[in-house]
Structures are given as structure tokens and as C-alpha cells.
Amino acid sequence: MNGRILIIEDDHDMCEMLEADLRGRGFTPSWYTCGSEGISALGSDIFDVILIDINLPDITGLELCRQFSANYPDIPVVMMTAFGSMETAISAIRAGAYDFITKPVDLDILALSLKRALNHRTLQEKVNLLSNAIKQTQCFDDLIGESQPMKELFVLLTRIADTDISVLITGESGSGKELSARALHKHSRRSKGPIITINCSAVPETLLESELFGHVRGAFTDAKNDRKGLFSEAQNGTLFLDEVGELPSALQPKLLRALEERRVRPVGGNTEVPFDVRIIAATNRDLESAVEDGTFREDLFYRLNVFHLEMPPLRARGTDILLITKHFLERFSCRQEKHVKGISAQAAEKLLAYSWPGNVRELRNAVEHAVALTAYDTIVPEDLPRKICTYQDEPILSGTHNPTELIPMQEVERRYILHVLKTTGGNRTLTAKILKLDRKTLYRKLQLFGVG
Ligand SMILES: Nc1ncnc2c1ncn2[C@@H]1O[C@H](COP(=O)(O)OP(=O)(O)O)[C@@H](O)[C@H]1O
Ligand SMILES: [Mg+2]
């Protein structure tokens, strides 16, 4: 038994006696003789159980117990109360204590109580781990999904959320880049600070620099006052640079310099202002090829892309489509005061077959549309936008002679594999045989397409 016990008791001799006894029984006790010392010990060290005397010089034991149960709900508290006072014992339990023992302390009873509290703590930890695991497979913050690519994304999000490294999020429009950036911020140590978003493609080039870095009075005609930039506004928080691929080339070296020196120079100013901000950037452009063709600076690319997150397109997330549909269905039927309960199997089939070029944003709009339109309590195919209802699988090979409509090799492969799978009625062994792929390779590819 290696339970770390925090003892808060004003009687010095009593503390020494308890320490010797508990150590002899295999616990690891530490003691403090007033509440404030106990509070700071708990702030800097890890304990498994807290043992508190009801009478303390600076704060009542009950009040301390209340504070600990609120701030450290997973650490059980055992209270030592005066003999015969059932009232204080009840107040102790009401204040969140796990157990109480009466004074004078029977050391065997104390040890038993501490052991039970320790078991409780171990169990609590297991439950927490389990419920976090469940939560993580279904969603991460507001991101819903349980497909393989989303599970992998949630693992990465969890791992990097509480670090300060710069993250570049790529993915098609509507795939959840902004939602991921917000989730990262919310789960970071900066969550009490602001998250400030700027869409680099929506602000005119001439304004972007002063928007980001601020300006001093008189820097240009309209600059009537000093103005803080977004870097300063995001102090102690996160700055989300959306559509960073559209950042004008004149601004790229200035942004790079700011990120490297962690200081900004307001437009027209001659002093530099330091900042403490985490940077998350997003783009739906292929930044690597933008670097190759010289429209995006390589050094800035590496600065932003310390960690790369790729949002999978919705069509690669399999039945997540239905999970997200259910979520939006609840939201919109509540908002539109309708009682839509679900979708028909035929409508679900349409949703699963569609290619979702606008990803989750398009799905959200489709569900909103269907809820508004439906005359029943179940969505039927006719309630869906026409495009989705009448959608036909793309031909495997496009016979077009228009270069902009030609598709990459990978996409031809994806369409063909799915075509064979459909034609064999979902028989994977047969599919692998026809394609002359070993089963493992086929499974891996299907997983990538979200059919895993
Ligand atoms: N996994 C998801 N689960 C639930 N809603 C999502 C998910 N991904 C995106 N959304 C919703 O879809 C819309 C588009 O997401 P957004 O983050 O703005 O995409 P992007 O920035 O990639 O264009 C938003 O309304 C967002 O809340
Ligand atoms: Mg966006």
C-alpha cells in the first residue's frame, strides 16, 4: 500500500504520532498544522487521501473539506471529529467528506478508513479513464465522429492540445478545421485566455498588417488613434489564422519575423511589443505545392507547420455521416419547433452515397433543409436537397477532355475499388481476389476510404 496521505491537524504531537503509526502500516504520510499550509501542499504535491481535523487555527476543518471537494473532487477526504458529536459528523459528510472518524483516534479504525478511501480513489481513477475513453471515441469537444480517421484525429488532438506548438490544420472546406482549432484552444492551458480568429482571405491586403500587428496614431490617413493588433488581443490565448494560404506575399516575411522573435511592430511605430500567443493556422490549399511554385514562403510554411493535422473529408468517414445527421436533426427540429425523430433507411442510403464536396457544412445545410421541408416525423429522400437525392456515383473514368475535370490516379483507384466491392455485394474476399490485392492491403485501403 503506497497511499500518499495528507494530514492537516493542529496538534504537533498528534501529527508525529499519526505519521509514525501510518508509516509503519505502509502509508506515505505528510503533515501540516494549519489549513493554508495544507492548501499549498496540495497545490504542489500529489496526494491520494486527505485527513483533516475539524478544529484548525486558521480555517474550520469543514470549510477546508468543502474547498477540497470542490477543487479536487477525486481525492477523498476523511474528517476527524469530536467524540459523540453526530452533528459535526453529518456536516462533514455534507461538506463532501468520504468518511469520518471520532477522536480519540483508534488507529486500527483510522487505517481501515484510509484503506477504503484509497480503494475508492483507485476505482474513481479507473472510471474517469473509462469515461474519457468513451467520450473520445464518440466526440472530441464539439467534433462528432467514431470512424477510424476521426478516432485517430482525436488521439492527436488530445496529445497536442496542451502543448504550445504551432499547428497547421489542412482539409477541404467545411471539414471542421475551425472547430478543431477551437477544441485545441479549449483543451489547452490557454483556455482561460481568448481565441482570436482572423480570416486572411477576407481582409483587404492594405488593412491586414495593421489588423494583425496594430498601428500607431498617424501611421496612415485614417489612423486617428493607436490601435492594438490581433496579436496583442490574443495575449495569453490563441491566434487562429484561417485561410493562411491566402496571406499576401508582402506580409509573409513580416509574419515570419513576428513569429520568430515573438514580438510585433505596430504599423508606423518604432518600438516592438512582445506577445505570448499560440498560433494555429488553417488552409484548404495545398500549401506544399504553393511553396514549390513560389507563392508561399518555405520558411513561413515550416514555422506554421510544426505539427500537421489533416481533416479527413466527410465522404471518408463512413457512418459518421449518420451520427452527425442525428446531431443536426435534434438541433434543427428543436430550433424549428418540429418533431422530426429520425430518417428513413432510403434517406440514410442517399446520405451515405453522396460525395459531400462541402463536407460537414453541406451536411448541416442539407439537414436544416430537410427538417424545414418534411411533412412527417421522419426524413424521406424527397426532403433532401435535389442534388443529394438524385446523386449518382461518379463514373470511374471520366471521359472528359477538359483538363480541369480530370481526376488524380488515387481517386480512380478509390472509385474502382468501391465499384468492385459494391458489385460483389460487399464480399471482401472476392473483391481482393478480383483486384489481385492481398486482404490486408484491401482492408487498409477500405479503412482509408471510411468503409473500414
Ligand atoms: N465532426 C463534426 N461534428 C459536428 N459538427 C461538425 C464537425 N465538423 C464540422 N462541423 C460543423 O460543420 C461546420 C463547418 O465546420 P468548420 O470548422 O467551419 O469547417 P472549416 O473551417 O474546415 O471550413 C460548422 O458548423 C461546424 O460546427
Ligand atoms: Mg473555415
Tab-separated table of C-alpha atoms and ligand atoms in Angstrom:
chain	number	residue	atom	x	y	z
A	1	MET	CA	0.000	0.000	0.000
A	2	ASN	CA	1.617	3.215	-1.121
A	3	GLY	CA	-1.101	5.754	-0.358
A	4	ARG	CA	0.104	9.324	-0.052
A	5	ILE	CA	-1.823	10.765	2.903
A	6	LEU	CA	-2.049	14.499	3.553
A	7	ILE	CA	-2.678	15.118	7.264
A	8	ILE	CA	-3.913	18.546	8.377
A	9	GLU	CA	-4.065	18.650	12.182
A	10	ASP	CA	-3.109	21.482	14.537
A	11	ASP	CA	-1.685	19.309	17.313
A	12	HIS	CA	2.013	18.800	16.650
A	13	ASP	CA	2.399	15.707	18.869
A	14	MET	CA	-0.663	14.099	17.362
A	15	CYS	CA	0.825	14.631	13.893
A	16	GLU	CA	4.080	12.924	14.840
A	17	MET	CA	2.231	10.021	16.377
A	18	LEU	CA	-0.012	9.595	13.314
A	19	GLU	CA	2.959	9.819	10.976
A	20	ALA	CA	4.891	7.091	12.814
A	21	ASP	CA	1.892	4.792	13.001
A	22	LEU	CA	0.763	5.219	9.389
A	23	ARG	CA	4.297	4.850	8.068
A	24	GLY	CA	4.521	1.578	9.979
A	25	ARG	CA	1.407	0.406	8.152
A	26	GLY	CA	2.863	1.182	4.732
A	27	PHE	CA	1.249	4.574	4.022
A	28	THR	CA	3.251	7.636	2.990
A	29	PRO	CA	2.041	10.445	5.258
A	30	SER	CA	2.968	14.154	5.293
A	31	TRP	CA	1.534	16.581	7.799
A	32	TYR	CA	0.820	20.295	8.226
A	33	THR	CA	-0.527	22.082	11.248
A	34	CYS	CA	-2.765	24.673	9.582
A	35	GLY	CA	-5.197	24.899	6.675
A	36	SER	CA	-3.242	27.304	4.491
A	37	GLU	CA	-0.127	25.097	4.557
A	38	GLY	CA	-2.283	22.121	3.633
A	39	ILE	CA	-3.789	24.006	0.713
A	40	SER	CA	-0.408	24.937	-0.690
A	41	ALA	CA	0.933	21.398	-0.188
A	42	LEU	CA	-1.958	20.087	-2.258
A	43	GLY	CA	-1.188	22.633	-4.943
A	44	SER	CA	2.371	21.409	-5.374
A	45	ASP	CA	2.271	17.700	-4.473
A	46	ILE	CA	0.167	14.699	-5.319
A	47	PHE	CA	-1.918	13.023	-2.589
A	48	ASP	CA	-4.346	10.123	-2.617
A	49	VAL	CA	-6.301	10.776	0.584
A	50	ILE	CA	-6.660	13.842	2.840
A	51	LEU	CA	-7.140	13.535	6.599
A	52	ILE	CA	-8.438	16.715	8.236
A	53	ASP	CA	-9.013	17.635	11.863
A	54	ILE	CA	-12.245	19.521	12.476
A	55	ASN	CA	-10.512	22.222	14.560
A	56	LEU	CA	-7.790	24.196	12.831
A	57	PRO	CA	-6.329	27.569	13.780
A	58	ASP	CA	-6.908	29.460	10.529
A	59	ILE	CA	-9.945	27.848	8.867
A	60	THR	CA	-12.525	25.354	10.056
A	61	GLY	CA	-11.997	21.753	9.004
A	62	LEU	CA	-15.449	21.755	7.418
A	63	GLU	CA	-14.697	24.768	5.259
A	64	LEU	CA	-11.409	23.186	4.176
A	65	CYS	CA	-13.225	19.967	3.322
A	66	ARG	CA	-15.721	21.931	1.229
A	67	GLN	CA	-12.885	23.626	-0.689
A	68	PHE	CA	-11.041	20.378	-1.332
A	69	SER	CA	-14.143	18.530	-2.523
A	70	ALA	CA	-14.842	21.348	-4.964
A	71	ASN	CA	-11.288	21.735	-6.253
A	72	TYR	CA	-10.080	18.125	-6.027
A	73	PRO	CA	-13.258	16.062	-6.339
A	74	ASP	CA	-11.271	12.872	-6.975
A	75	ILE	CA	-9.304	12.917	-3.708
A	76	PRO	CA	-11.358	11.505	-0.828
A	77	VAL	CA	-11.347	13.392	2.486
A	78	VAL	CA	-11.558	11.705	5.900
A	79	MET	CA	-12.555	14.032	8.773
A	80	MET	CA	-11.577	13.653	12.409
A	81	THR	CA	-14.484	14.856	14.558
A	82	ALA	CA	-15.008	15.151	18.294
A	83	PHE	CA	-16.358	12.084	20.041
A	84	GLY	CA	-20.120	11.945	20.392
A	85	SER	CA	-20.885	14.832	18.067
A	86	MET	CA	-23.088	13.248	15.433
A	87	GLU	CA	-23.980	16.707	14.154
A	88	THR	CA	-20.448	17.577	13.049
A	89	ALA	CA	-20.095	14.139	11.529
A	90	ILE	CA	-23.173	14.772	9.378
A	91	SER	CA	-21.946	18.241	8.433
A	92	ALA	CA	-18.637	16.651	7.413
A	93	ILE	CA	-20.379	14.253	5.026
A	94	ARG	CA	-22.493	17.133	3.686
A	95	ALA	CA	-19.290	19.120	3.090
A	96	GLY	CA	-18.151	16.310	0.797
A	97	ALA	CA	-16.130	14.109	3.189
A	98	TYR	CA	-15.816	10.483	2.176
A	99	ASP	CA	-15.731	9.241	5.781
A	100	PHE	CA	-15.274	10.466	9.356
A	101	ILE	CA	-13.677	9.017	12.471
A	102	THR	CA	-14.089	10.243	16.022
A	103	LYS	CA	-11.416	11.371	18.430
A	104	PRO	CA	-9.625	9.998	20.350
A	105	VAL	CA	-8.480	8.186	17.264
A	106	ASP	CA	-8.499	4.393	17.228
A	107	LEU	CA	-5.521	3.732	14.962
A	108	ASP	CA	-6.901	0.470	13.555
A	109	ILE	CA	-10.167	2.138	12.608
A	110	LEU	CA	-8.244	5.044	11.055
A	111	ALA	CA	-6.118	2.668	8.959
A	112	LEU	CA	-9.232	0.847	7.777
A	113	SER	CA	-10.941	4.074	6.809
A	114	LEU	CA	-7.857	5.264	4.895
A	115	LYS	CA	-7.619	1.950	3.041
A	116	ARG	CA	-11.248	2.168	1.978
A	117	ALA	CA	-10.741	5.754	0.846
A	118	LEU	CA	-7.707	4.660	-1.173
A	119	ASN	CA	-9.675	1.904	-2.886
A	120	HIS	CA	-12.368	4.406	-3.662
A	121	ARG	CA	-9.776	6.698	-5.196
A	122	THR	CA	-8.320	3.938	-7.378
A	123	LEU	CA	-11.779	2.990	-8.587
A	124	GLN	CA	-12.637	6.613	-9.299
A	125	GLU	CA	-9.500	6.946	-11.417
A	126	LYS	CA	-10.458	3.878	-13.428
A	127	VAL	CA	-13.976	5.183	-14.026
A	128	ASN	CA	-12.587	8.537	-15.153
A	129	LEU	CA	-10.215	6.857	-17.581
A	130	LEU	CA	-13.014	4.742	-18.975
A	131	SER	CA	-15.497	7.544	-19.413
A	132	ASN	CA	-12.810	9.683	-21.059
A	133	ALA	CA	-12.130	6.807	-23.433
A	134	ILE	CA	-15.819	6.545	-24.298
A	135	LYS	CA	-16.112	10.256	-24.787
A	136	GLN	CA	-13.068	10.250	-27.007
A	137	THR	CA	-14.362	7.652	-29.420
A	138	GLN	CA	-17.676	9.455	-29.910
A	139	CYS	CA	-16.518	13.019	-29.924
A	140	PHE	CA	-13.805	15.461	-29.031
A	141	ASP	CA	-15.424	18.588	-27.720
A	142	ASP	CA	-17.913	19.568	-30.443
A	143	LEU	CA	-16.377	17.289	-33.059
A	144	ILE	CA	-18.545	14.227	-33.564
A	145	GLY	CA	-17.225	11.009	-35.073
A	146	GLU	CA	-16.324	7.422	-34.409
A	147	SER	CA	-14.835	6.383	-37.735
A	148	GLN	CA	-11.220	5.255	-37.808
A	149	PRO	CA	-9.848	8.505	-39.310
A	150	MET	CA	-11.708	10.586	-36.704
A	151	LYS	CA	-10.569	8.376	-33.826
A	152	GLU	CA	-7.006	8.892	-34.996
A	153	LEU	CA	-7.614	12.629	-35.200
A	154	PHE	CA	-8.993	12.704	-31.626
A	155	VAL	CA	-5.892	10.934	-30.348
A	156	LEU	CA	-3.679	13.551	-31.984
A	157	LEU	CA	-5.860	16.430	-30.759
A	158	THR	CA	-5.673	15.099	-27.211
A	159	ARG	CA	-1.936	14.721	-27.435
A	160	ILE	CA	-1.137	18.191	-28.725
A	161	ALA	CA	-3.914	20.288	-27.136
A	162	ASP	CA	-1.998	21.138	-24.004
A	163	THR	CA	1.296	21.927	-25.715
A	164	ASP	CA	2.264	25.293	-27.096
A	165	ILE	CA	3.409	24.119	-30.513
A	166	SER	CA	2.122	25.712	-33.700
A	167	VAL	CA	-0.415	23.606	-35.546
A	168	LEU	CA	-1.321	23.720	-39.207
A	169	ILE	CA	-4.751	22.250	-39.967
A	170	THR	CA	-5.433	21.312	-43.557
A	171	GLY	CA	-8.523	19.852	-45.149
A	172	GLU	CA	-11.357	20.580	-47.508
A	173	SER	CA	-13.748	23.416	-46.858
A	174	GLY	CA	-16.392	22.535	-44.254
A	175	SER	CA	-14.436	19.593	-42.857
A	176	GLY	CA	-14.137	21.075	-39.355
A	177	LYS	CA	-10.814	22.948	-39.350
A	178	GLU	CA	-12.130	25.853	-37.332
A	179	LEU	CA	-13.986	23.560	-34.949
A	180	SER	CA	-10.731	21.652	-34.358
A	181	ALA	CA	-8.832	24.868	-33.699
A	182	ARG	CA	-11.428	25.857	-31.100
A	183	ALA	CA	-11.292	22.426	-29.494
A	184	LEU	CA	-7.491	22.649	-29.274
A	185	HIS	CA	-7.733	26.027	-27.583
A	186	LYS	CA	-10.406	24.862	-25.174
A	187	HIS	CA	-8.295	21.927	-24.062
A	188	SER	CA	-5.080	23.913	-23.730
A	189	ARG	CA	-3.576	25.649	-20.728
A	190	ARG	CA	-4.541	28.883	-22.502
A	191	SER	CA	-8.249	28.117	-22.363
A	192	LYS	CA	-8.860	30.979	-19.920
A	193	GLY	CA	-7.345	33.359	-22.459
A	194	PRO	CA	-9.055	34.435	-25.688
A	195	ILE	CA	-9.075	32.712	-29.056
A	196	ILE	CA	-8.958	35.321	-31.787
A	197	THR	CA	-9.732	34.394	-35.380
A	198	ILE	CA	-8.693	36.208	-38.496
A	199	ASN	CA	-9.638	35.104	-41.970
A	200	CYS	CA	-6.621	36.083	-44.049
A	201	SER	CA	-8.601	35.988	-47.296
A	202	ALA	CA	-11.409	38.241	-46.076
A	203	VAL	CA	-9.351	41.289	-45.025
A	204	PRO	CA	-8.027	43.610	-47.765
A	205	GLU	CA	-4.261	43.399	-48.106
A	206	THR	CA	-3.747	47.021	-47.114
A	207	LEU	CA	-5.561	46.516	-43.801
A	208	LEU	CA	-4.217	43.115	-42.896
A	209	GLU	CA	-0.909	44.307	-41.485
A	210	SER	CA	-2.468	46.813	-39.102
A	211	GLU	CA	-5.176	44.306	-38.241
A	212	LEU	CA	-2.527	41.776	-37.174
A	213	PHE	CA	0.135	43.992	-35.655
A	214	GLY	CA	-1.805	47.161	-34.741
A	215	HIS	CA	-0.827	50.700	-35.655
A	216	VAL	CA	0.142	53.971	-34.015
A	217	ARG	CA	-1.731	57.200	-34.345
A	218	GLY	CA	-0.971	58.936	-37.634
A	219	ALA	CA	0.515	55.844	-39.280
A	220	PHE	CA	-1.854	56.423	-42.189
A	221	THR	CA	-4.684	58.822	-43.015
A	222	ASP	CA	-7.407	57.042	-41.088
A	223	ALA	CA	-5.251	56.144	-38.087
A	224	LYS	CA	-6.728	58.645	-35.627
A	225	ASN	CA	-5.691	56.657	-32.556
A	226	ASP	CA	-3.264	53.952	-31.530
A	227	ARG	CA	-4.802	50.569	-32.120
A	228	LYS	CA	-3.863	47.181	-30.729
A	229	GLY	CA	-3.450	44.405	-33.248
A	230	LEU	CA	-4.866	40.895	-33.014
A	231	PHE	CA	-1.563	39.512	-31.709
A	232	SER	CA	-1.966	41.750	-28.661
A	233	GLU	CA	-5.636	40.948	-28.315
A	234	ALA	CA	-4.837	37.252	-28.290
A	235	GLN	CA	-2.312	37.714	-25.453
A	236	ASN	CA	-2.149	34.568	-23.280
A	237	GLY	CA	-4.516	32.862	-25.679
A	238	THR	CA	-4.591	31.520	-29.209
A	239	LEU	CA	-4.486	33.292	-32.558
A	240	PHE	CA	-6.247	31.343	-35.304
A	241	LEU	CA	-5.018	32.311	-38.776
A	242	ASP	CA	-7.730	30.958	-41.050
A	243	GLU	CA	-7.118	30.610	-44.817
A	244	VAL	CA	-3.450	31.293	-44.182
A	245	GLY	CA	-2.683	30.169	-47.744
A	246	GLU	CA	-4.190	33.457	-48.935
A	247	LEU	CA	-1.750	35.574	-46.941
A	248	PRO	CA	-0.378	38.208	-49.370
A	249	SER	CA	3.295	37.651	-50.183
A	250	ALA	CA	4.281	41.111	-48.924
A	251	LEU	CA	3.073	40.175	-45.446
A	252	GLN	CA	4.644	36.736	-45.277
A	253	PRO	CA	8.154	37.857	-44.208
A	254	LYS	CA	6.638	40.186	-41.599
A	255	LEU	CA	4.581	37.402	-40.096
A	256	LEU	CA	7.594	35.094	-40.100
A	257	ARG	CA	9.686	37.677	-38.293
A	258	ALA	CA	6.992	38.235	-35.680
A	259	LEU	CA	6.688	34.500	-35.037
A	260	GLU	CA	10.423	34.039	-34.760
A	261	GLU	CA	11.069	36.942	-32.439
A	262	ARG	CA	7.756	36.699	-30.617
A	263	ARG	CA	7.371	40.452	-30.965
A	264	VAL	CA	5.327	42.660	-33.265
A	265	ARG	CA	5.988	46.139	-34.546
A	266	PRO	CA	2.754	48.147	-34.962
A	267	VAL	CA	2.434	49.912	-38.325
A	268	GLY	CA	4.143	53.303	-38.098
A	269	GLY	CA	5.659	52.510	-34.708
A	270	ASN	CA	9.285	52.134	-33.800
A	271	THR	CA	9.039	50.040	-30.664
A	272	GLU	CA	8.322	46.358	-30.651
A	273	VAL	CA	5.711	44.752	-28.459
A	274	PRO	CA	6.292	41.213	-27.148
A	275	PHE	CA	3.440	38.722	-27.216
A	276	ASP	CA	2.674	35.329	-25.713
A	277	VAL	CA	0.305	33.652	-28.111
A	278	ARG	CA	-0.164	30.169	-29.516
A	279	ILE	CA	-0.577	30.031	-33.272
A	280	ILE	CA	-2.989	27.722	-35.071
A	281	ALA	CA	-3.294	28.135	-38.827
A	282	ALA	CA	-5.653	26.518	-41.311
A	283	THR	CA	-5.906	26.269	-45.059
A	284	ASN	CA	-7.796	24.303	-47.684
A	285	ARG	CA	-4.994	24.934	-50.164
A	286	ASP	CA	-2.187	22.556	-50.804
A	287	LEU	CA	0.470	24.695	-49.131
A	288	GLU	CA	3.313	22.389	-50.082
A	289	SER	CA	2.709	22.968	-53.759
A	290	ALA	CA	2.237	26.671	-53.065
A	291	VAL	CA	5.758	26.521	-51.587
A	292	GLU	CA	7.024	24.681	-54.654
A	293	ASP	CA	5.564	27.191	-57.088
A	294	GLY	CA	6.891	30.054	-55.004
A	295	THR	CA	3.618	31.667	-53.860
A	296	PHE	CA	4.125	30.724	-50.208
A	297	ARG	CA	7.410	31.180	-48.343
A	298	GLU	CA	9.040	27.919	-47.374
A	299	ASP	CA	10.436	29.225	-44.059
A	300	LEU	CA	6.998	30.509	-43.010
A	301	PHE	CA	5.456	27.183	-44.005
A	302	TYR	CA	7.823	25.302	-41.681
A	303	ARG	CA	7.221	27.787	-38.872
A	304	LEU	CA	3.442	27.256	-39.030
A	305	ASN	CA	3.599	23.551	-39.765
A	306	VAL	CA	5.383	22.364	-36.614
A	307	PHE	CA	2.551	19.901	-36.187
A	308	HIS	CA	0.276	18.984	-39.056
A	309	LEU	CA	-3.362	17.908	-38.673
A	310	GLU	CA	-5.236	16.724	-41.732
A	311	MET	CA	-9.025	16.741	-41.508
A	312	PRO	CA	-10.410	13.725	-43.360
A	313	PRO	CA	-13.139	14.614	-45.879
A	314	LEU	CA	-16.648	13.649	-44.755
A	315	ARG	CA	-17.011	11.030	-47.518
A	316	ALA	CA	-14.109	9.108	-45.927
A	317	ARG	CA	-15.851	8.893	-42.549
A	318	GLY	CA	-18.403	6.151	-43.329
A	319	THR	CA	-21.349	6.078	-40.962
A	320	ASP	CA	-20.157	9.196	-39.097
A	321	ILE	CA	-22.403	10.857	-41.674
A	322	LEU	CA	-25.438	9.376	-39.907
A	323	LEU	CA	-24.098	10.162	-36.441
A	324	ILE	CA	-23.627	13.818	-37.371
A	325	THR	CA	-27.023	13.847	-39.120
A	326	LYS	CA	-28.651	12.737	-35.883
A	327	HIS	CA	-26.955	15.569	-34.021
A	328	PHE	CA	-28.120	18.209	-36.501
A	329	LEU	CA	-31.576	16.649	-36.657
A	330	GLU	CA	-32.010	17.205	-32.938
A	331	ARG	CA	-30.702	20.735	-33.180
A	332	PHE	CA	-32.852	21.841	-36.102
A	333	SER	CA	-36.060	20.107	-35.120
A	334	CYS	CA	-35.763	21.834	-31.757
A	335	ARG	CA	-34.983	25.183	-33.367
A	336	GLN	CA	-37.767	24.917	-35.916
A	337	GLU	CA	-40.150	23.517	-33.290
A	338	LYS	CA	-40.842	20.385	-35.288
A	339	HIS	CA	-40.879	16.834	-34.031
A	340	VAL	CA	-38.641	15.097	-36.505
A	341	LYS	CA	-37.443	11.888	-34.910
A	342	GLY	CA	-35.190	10.287	-37.471
A	343	ILE	CA	-34.513	9.493	-41.088
A	344	SER	CA	-35.793	6.679	-43.260
A	345	ALA	CA	-33.462	3.921	-44.437
A	346	GLN	CA	-33.775	5.201	-48.011
A	347	ALA	CA	-32.780	8.712	-46.997
A	348	ALA	CA	-29.845	7.329	-44.992
A	349	GLU	CA	-28.704	5.453	-48.092
A	350	LYS	CA	-28.760	8.676	-50.095
A	351	LEU	CA	-26.702	10.459	-47.475
A	352	LEU	CA	-24.130	7.653	-47.387
A	353	ALA	CA	-23.840	7.512	-51.187
A	354	TYR	CA	-23.340	11.249	-51.719
A	355	SER	CA	-19.816	12.633	-52.135
A	356	TRP	CA	-20.134	15.696	-49.832
A	357	PRO	CA	-17.819	18.191	-51.550
A	358	GLY	CA	-18.897	20.772	-48.947
A	359	ASN	CA	-18.339	18.280	-46.115
A	360	VAL	CA	-19.985	18.774	-42.694
A	361	ARG	CA	-21.129	22.294	-43.562
A	362	GLU	CA	-23.030	20.912	-46.543
A	363	LEU	CA	-24.497	18.118	-44.395
A	364	ARG	CA	-25.651	20.644	-41.820
A	365	ASN	CA	-27.404	22.690	-44.503
A	366	ALA	CA	-28.954	19.548	-46.002
A	367	VAL	CA	-30.407	18.518	-42.641
A	368	GLU	CA	-31.702	22.020	-41.959
A	369	HIS	CA	-33.338	21.991	-45.387
A	370	ALA	CA	-34.891	18.559	-44.821
A	371	VAL	CA	-36.273	19.438	-41.388
A	372	ALA	CA	-37.897	22.585	-42.780
A	373	LEU	CA	-39.406	20.705	-45.691
A	374	THR	CA	-40.592	17.440	-44.228
A	375	ALA	CA	-44.254	16.816	-43.609
A	376	TYR	CA	-43.600	13.732	-41.486
A	377	ASP	CA	-41.711	12.899	-38.340
A	378	THR	CA	-39.132	11.023	-40.419
A	379	ILE	CA	-36.940	12.440	-43.172
A	380	VAL	CA	-37.550	10.764	-46.551
A	381	PRO	CA	-35.305	11.106	-49.655
A	382	GLU	CA	-37.591	13.740	-51.215
A	383	ASP	CA	-36.956	16.034	-48.235
A	384	LEU	CA	-33.248	16.175	-49.041
A	385	PRO	CA	-31.778	18.774	-51.414
A	386	ARG	CA	-32.237	17.632	-55.028
A	387	LYS	CA	-28.528	17.273	-55.613
A	388	ILE	CA	-28.240	14.673	-52.854
A	389	CYS	CA	-31.495	12.894	-53.651
A	390	THR	CA	-30.632	12.406	-57.322
A	391	TYR	CA	-26.910	11.832	-56.821
A	392	GLN	CA	-25.327	9.146	-58.979
A	393	ASP	CA	-21.929	7.659	-58.295
A	394	GLU	CA	-19.282	9.268	-60.434
A	395	PRO	CA	-18.105	7.239	-63.404
A	396	ILE	CA	-14.822	5.531	-62.584
A	397	LEU	CA	-13.034	7.037	-65.529
A	398	SER	CA	-14.104	10.451	-66.645
A	399	GLY	CA	-14.128	10.595	-70.445
A	400	THR	CA	-13.787	14.336	-70.358
A	401	HIS	CA	-11.264	16.260	-72.481
A	402	ASN	CA	-11.441	19.256	-70.199
A	403	PRO	CA	-8.163	19.267	-68.193
A	404	THR	CA	-9.819	20.857	-65.150
A	405	GLU	CA	-12.225	17.943	-64.813
A	406	LEU	CA	-9.605	15.202	-64.926
A	407	ILE	CA	-9.074	13.325	-61.685
A	408	PRO	CA	-5.955	12.005	-59.917
A	409	MET	CA	-4.888	8.351	-60.037
A	410	GLN	CA	-5.708	7.846	-56.354
A	411	GLU	CA	-9.308	8.876	-56.946
A	412	VAL	CA	-9.630	6.457	-59.886
A	413	GLU	CA	-8.345	3.702	-57.593
A	414	ARG	CA	-10.796	4.636	-54.847
A	415	ARG	CA	-13.771	4.667	-57.200
A	416	TYR	CA	-12.770	1.384	-58.797
A	417	ILE	CA	-12.221	-0.472	-55.521
A	418	LEU	CA	-15.585	0.735	-54.214
A	419	HIS	CA	-17.221	-0.230	-57.501
A	420	VAL	CA	-15.877	-3.787	-57.267
A	421	LEU	CA	-16.929	-4.027	-53.628
A	422	LYS	CA	-20.449	-2.912	-54.498
A	423	THR	CA	-20.668	-5.291	-57.446
A	424	THR	CA	-19.605	-8.252	-55.304
A	425	GLY	CA	-22.295	-7.325	-52.809
A	426	GLY	CA	-19.691	-6.297	-50.222
A	427	ASN	CA	-17.755	-9.577	-50.409
A	428	ARG	CA	-14.237	-8.559	-49.415
A	429	THR	CA	-12.537	-11.862	-50.120
A	430	LEU	CA	-13.894	-11.868	-53.645
A	431	THR	CA	-13.065	-8.190	-54.050
A	432	ALA	CA	-9.459	-8.805	-53.014
A	433	LYS	CA	-9.255	-11.727	-55.447
A	434	ILE	CA	-10.589	-9.735	-58.395
A	435	LEU	CA	-8.290	-6.819	-57.634
A	436	LYS	CA	-5.316	-9.149	-57.026
A	437	LEU	CA	-4.668	-7.386	-53.726
A	438	ASP	CA	-3.891	-9.212	-50.519
A	439	ARG	CA	-6.679	-8.875	-47.966
A	440	LYS	CA	-4.632	-6.769	-45.588
A	441	THR	CA	-3.908	-4.179	-48.269
A	442	LEU	CA	-7.570	-4.100	-49.271
A	443	TYR	CA	-8.663	-3.635	-45.649
A	444	ARG	CA	-6.188	-0.837	-45.152
A	445	LYS	CA	-7.398	0.941	-48.261
A	446	LEU	CA	-11.057	0.500	-47.332
A	447	GLN	CA	-10.346	1.903	-43.933
A	448	LEU	CA	-8.790	4.917	-45.585
A	449	PHE	CA	-11.980	5.387	-47.613
A	450	GLY	CA	-14.006	5.187	-44.410
A	451	VAL	CA	-15.539	1.798	-45.261
A	452	GLY	CA	-13.329	0.006	-42.714
B	1	LIG	N1	-17.032	16.414	-36.726
B	1	LIG	C1	-18.004	17.350	-36.648
B	1	LIG	N2	-19.073	17.141	-35.858
B	1	LIG	C2	-20.056	18.056	-35.770
B	1	LIG	N3	-20.068	19.213	-36.424
B	1	LIG	C3	-19.044	19.496	-37.225
B	1	LIG	C4	-17.945	18.576	-37.378
B	1	LIG	N4	-17.063	19.113	-38.234
B	1	LIG	C5	-17.564	20.304	-38.614
B	1	LIG	N5	-18.751	20.549	-38.019
B	1	LIG	C6	-19.635	21.735	-38.254
B	1	LIG	O1	-19.570	21.992	-39.656
B	1	LIG	C7	-19.475	23.376	-39.941
B	1	LIG	C8	-18.185	23.666	-40.689
B	1	LIG	O2	-17.063	23.458	-39.837
B	1	LIG	P1	-15.767	24.418	-39.842
B	1	LIG	O3	-14.952	24.082	-38.661
B	1	LIG	O4	-16.191	25.851	-40.002
B	1	LIG	O5	-15.063	23.899	-41.185
B	1	LIG	P2	-13.820	24.519	-41.991
B	1	LIG	O6	-13.157	25.525	-41.099
B	1	LIG	O7	-12.947	23.331	-42.269
B	1	LIG	O8	-14.389	25.105	-43.232
B	1	LIG	C9	-19.573	24.060	-38.597
B	1	LIG	O9	-20.929	24.394	-38.382
B	1	LIG	C10	-19.121	23.017	-37.623
B	1	LIG	O10	-19.699	23.242	-36.368
B	2	MG	MG	-13.254	27.610	-42.073
